Amino acid sequence: RSYGLLERRPVVVVVVVVIPPKKVRMDDDERGLLGRSAQESVEVVVRSERFKFNAAHFVAFEGYRERLHGHNYTAAVRLIGETNVRDGYVIDFTEVKKVVRAVCERLNERFLCPCRATAMAVGSDGGNVTLRCEDGSFFSFPRDDCAMLPIVHSTAEELAAMLWRRILDEFTAARFKERRIVAMEVAVAEAPMQEARYFRRIDYDEEEEAPPPPAQPTCKAFAVPSPSSSSET
């Protein structure tokens, strides 16, 4: 069915920023990303209505536990690199959209379970995931309704760092190196004007340290793999 001008379609916002030398303030991580001889860097920022996941969670740490609640999370990606001489891209936006949508979809309509939590015990009981908190609270969720994540707290900050790792693994470091992408930033917002950003350079000369194994067997699914391991999702 066609609605003509009234038809609603997903909106993708793409921002391309060319940064002239000596006119931009950079932090210590960004400064020198392209080497001293580089004349300029190029950033691409991709946001989309489809970079989202609706999920439940609560944050718990020693002496504190939030009530169970949910957010309509959104994500955005910023890539820093060089314009490719052959095609004029830093990277094709289609690649970025495909990867980020897939990563978000794995978290959509699920409970975000922090498998490395220190203030609660994560376990399993038949087909359910169980959580017993420091304050005595007990939760039991159907396994298929949970995203078992290799994080300590399901905060926007830790989710942004986890998505950074997952997006890199989906692209592969080799693909980023081929496109001469030297750094990436991932933003995760719980609500408008309320987001966390994780920025990290991509060091191709040093072997990435593999994350420790999940604390519980139930945490293996949805876990973010290290560069040397295969995805279990």
XYZ file of C-alpha atoms in Angstrom:
233
model
C 0.000 0.000 0.000
C 1.374 3.392 -0.971
C 0.780 6.497 1.093
C 2.568 8.875 -1.246
C 4.040 11.826 0.608
C 2.591 10.588 3.889
C 4.468 7.302 3.795
C 6.742 6.950 6.820
C 10.203 5.575 6.250
C 13.188 5.047 8.586
C 15.400 8.122 8.651
C 19.168 7.754 8.452
C 21.341 10.719 9.373
C 24.884 10.675 8.006
C 27.409 13.346 8.878
C 30.753 13.679 7.119
C 33.265 16.009 8.721
C 36.555 17.018 7.098
C 38.932 18.394 9.699
C 41.574 20.876 8.428
C 44.930 20.764 10.211
C 45.678 23.161 13.099
C 42.037 24.164 13.471
C 40.680 21.401 15.659
C 41.209 20.698 19.331
C 41.870 17.014 19.935
C 42.305 15.042 23.102
C 45.404 12.924 23.704
C 43.811 9.808 22.195
C 42.780 11.526 18.979
C 45.918 13.588 18.502
C 48.358 11.870 16.205
C 45.964 9.127 15.108
C 47.000 9.554 11.502
C 50.667 10.220 12.190
C 52.659 13.418 12.170
C 52.778 13.587 8.395
C 49.006 13.464 7.939
C 47.487 16.644 6.525
C 43.899 15.969 7.552
C 41.541 13.421 9.030
C 37.976 12.643 8.061
C 35.163 11.639 10.399
C 31.938 9.917 9.443
C 29.068 9.831 11.916
C 26.112 7.535 11.303
C 22.826 7.667 13.228
C 19.585 5.958 12.322
C 16.132 5.359 13.744
C 16.932 1.679 13.283
C 20.006 1.842 15.537
C 17.892 1.076 18.575
C 16.983 -1.609 21.078
C 14.227 -1.626 23.669
C 15.402 -3.471 26.739
C 14.922 -3.948 30.470
C 17.665 -3.755 33.075
C 18.664 -2.635 36.530
C 22.003 -1.505 37.916
C 23.256 -3.141 41.098
C 26.430 -2.606 43.075
C 27.451 -3.013 46.691
C 24.790 -1.453 48.899
C 22.462 -0.399 46.054
C 20.028 -1.851 43.541
C 17.780 -0.085 41.079
C 14.231 -1.212 40.490
C 13.707 -3.235 37.323
C 12.868 -0.834 34.472
C 13.507 -0.299 30.775
C 14.772 2.133 28.156
C 14.367 2.771 24.454
C 18.097 2.753 23.739
C 19.634 4.304 20.630
C 23.154 4.042 19.245
C 25.444 6.041 16.980
C 28.874 5.398 15.490
C 31.739 7.772 14.657
C 34.660 6.538 12.553
C 37.922 8.433 12.039
C 40.165 7.706 9.109
C 41.104 8.794 5.604
C 39.161 9.272 2.405
C 39.916 6.394 0.058
C 41.432 7.639 -3.176
C 39.650 5.073 -5.345
C 36.052 5.441 -4.119
C 36.055 8.659 -2.082
C 34.693 6.950 1.065
C 36.080 6.475 4.529
C 33.783 3.433 4.479
C 30.507 2.728 2.731
C 27.616 3.845 4.955
C 25.707 0.718 3.924
C 28.313 -1.408 5.695
C 28.005 0.635 8.865
C 24.201 0.491 8.893
C 24.123 -3.260 8.319
C 26.529 -4.015 11.163
C 25.061 -1.641 13.759
C 21.487 -2.751 13.065
C 22.514 -6.389 13.550
C 24.301 -5.654 16.818
C 21.321 -3.711 18.179
C 18.845 -6.378 17.106
C 20.555 -8.939 19.350
C 19.695 -6.778 22.368
C 16.175 -5.784 21.361
C 13.251 -6.748 23.621
C 15.472 -8.525 26.123
C 16.600 -8.225 29.708
C 20.222 -7.040 29.758
C 21.927 -9.467 32.097
C 25.402 -8.443 33.339
C 27.160 -11.792 33.619
C 30.186 -10.409 35.486
C 28.117 -8.667 38.133
C 29.689 -8.465 41.579
C 26.543 -7.619 43.594
C 24.375 -10.490 42.394
C 24.704 -14.158 41.495
C 23.749 -15.114 37.950
C 22.664 -18.703 37.449
C 20.225 -20.942 35.633
C 17.238 -23.052 36.572
C 15.943 -25.175 33.739
C 15.082 -22.825 30.912
C 15.318 -19.716 33.066
C 18.104 -17.328 34.018
C 18.132 -16.532 37.728
C 19.524 -13.519 39.567
C 19.896 -13.356 43.334
C 20.851 -9.881 44.507
C 22.805 -8.693 47.499
C 19.634 -7.253 49.055
C 17.879 -10.625 48.875
C 15.821 -9.883 45.759
C 15.346 -12.807 43.376
C 14.537 -12.684 39.666
C 13.857 -15.426 37.139
C 13.606 -14.695 33.422
C 13.034 -17.003 30.439
C 16.410 -17.709 28.845
C 15.259 -16.572 25.410
C 14.218 -13.204 26.861
C 17.725 -12.435 28.152
C 20.826 -10.998 26.529
C 23.729 -12.493 28.466
C 26.402 -9.806 28.388
C 30.072 -9.922 29.489
C 29.792 -6.747 31.588
C 29.693 -5.910 35.296
C 26.923 -3.311 35.207
C 24.283 -2.715 32.522
C 25.010 1.017 32.434
C 25.082 3.065 29.256
C 28.836 3.456 29.753
C 29.515 -0.276 29.801
C 27.027 -0.938 27.013
C 28.818 1.614 24.804
C 32.160 -0.105 25.420
C 30.622 -3.528 24.729
C 29.017 -2.330 21.487
C 32.357 -0.844 20.424
C 33.966 -4.266 20.773
C 31.072 -6.047 19.075
C 30.979 -3.634 16.119
C 34.731 -4.004 15.591
C 34.415 -7.785 15.642
C 31.533 -7.687 13.154
C 33.541 -5.534 10.749
C 36.834 -7.315 11.592
C 40.011 -5.417 12.335
C 41.315 -6.425 8.909
C 38.471 -4.563 7.214
C 39.109 -1.404 9.228
C 42.813 -1.635 8.458
C 42.026 -2.033 4.769
C 39.909 1.152 4.926
C 42.567 2.934 7.040
C 40.125 3.591 9.880
C 42.187 4.467 12.933
C 39.603 5.089 15.673
C 35.969 4.541 16.498
C 33.496 6.043 18.943
C 30.185 4.429 19.907
C 27.417 6.315 21.675
C 24.560 4.677 23.573
C 21.643 6.815 24.743
C 19.066 5.776 27.320
C 16.935 8.811 26.511
C 17.244 12.043 24.501
C 20.155 14.164 25.763
C 21.316 11.300 28.017
C 24.050 9.222 26.464
C 27.441 7.661 27.093
C 30.252 7.601 24.532
C 33.150 5.181 24.282
C 36.115 6.266 22.162
C 39.131 4.131 21.408
C 41.857 4.082 18.820
C 42.382 0.889 16.844
C 45.950 -0.268 17.343
C 46.816 -2.801 14.662
C 50.377 -3.296 15.902
C 49.441 -4.638 19.322
C 47.513 -7.822 19.916
C 44.216 -7.161 21.656
C 43.961 -8.589 25.151
C 41.192 -11.185 25.187
C 38.471 -10.523 27.767
C 38.208 -12.969 30.685
C 35.705 -15.824 30.277
C 32.113 -15.239 31.432
C 31.451 -15.902 35.106
C 28.587 -18.304 34.387
C 27.967 -20.853 31.591
C 24.690 -19.125 30.734
C 26.640 -16.023 29.785
C 28.287 -17.489 26.697
C 25.438 -16.669 24.331
C 25.441 -13.012 23.310
C 28.919 -12.608 24.768
C 31.259 -10.330 22.848
C 33.985 -12.531 21.342
C 37.636 -11.625 21.358
C 39.307 -11.026 17.954
C 40.814 -14.534 18.078
C 37.581 -16.346 18.850
C 34.500 -16.981 16.771
C 31.081 -15.532 17.522
C 28.632 -17.725 19.408
C 25.572 -15.734 18.403
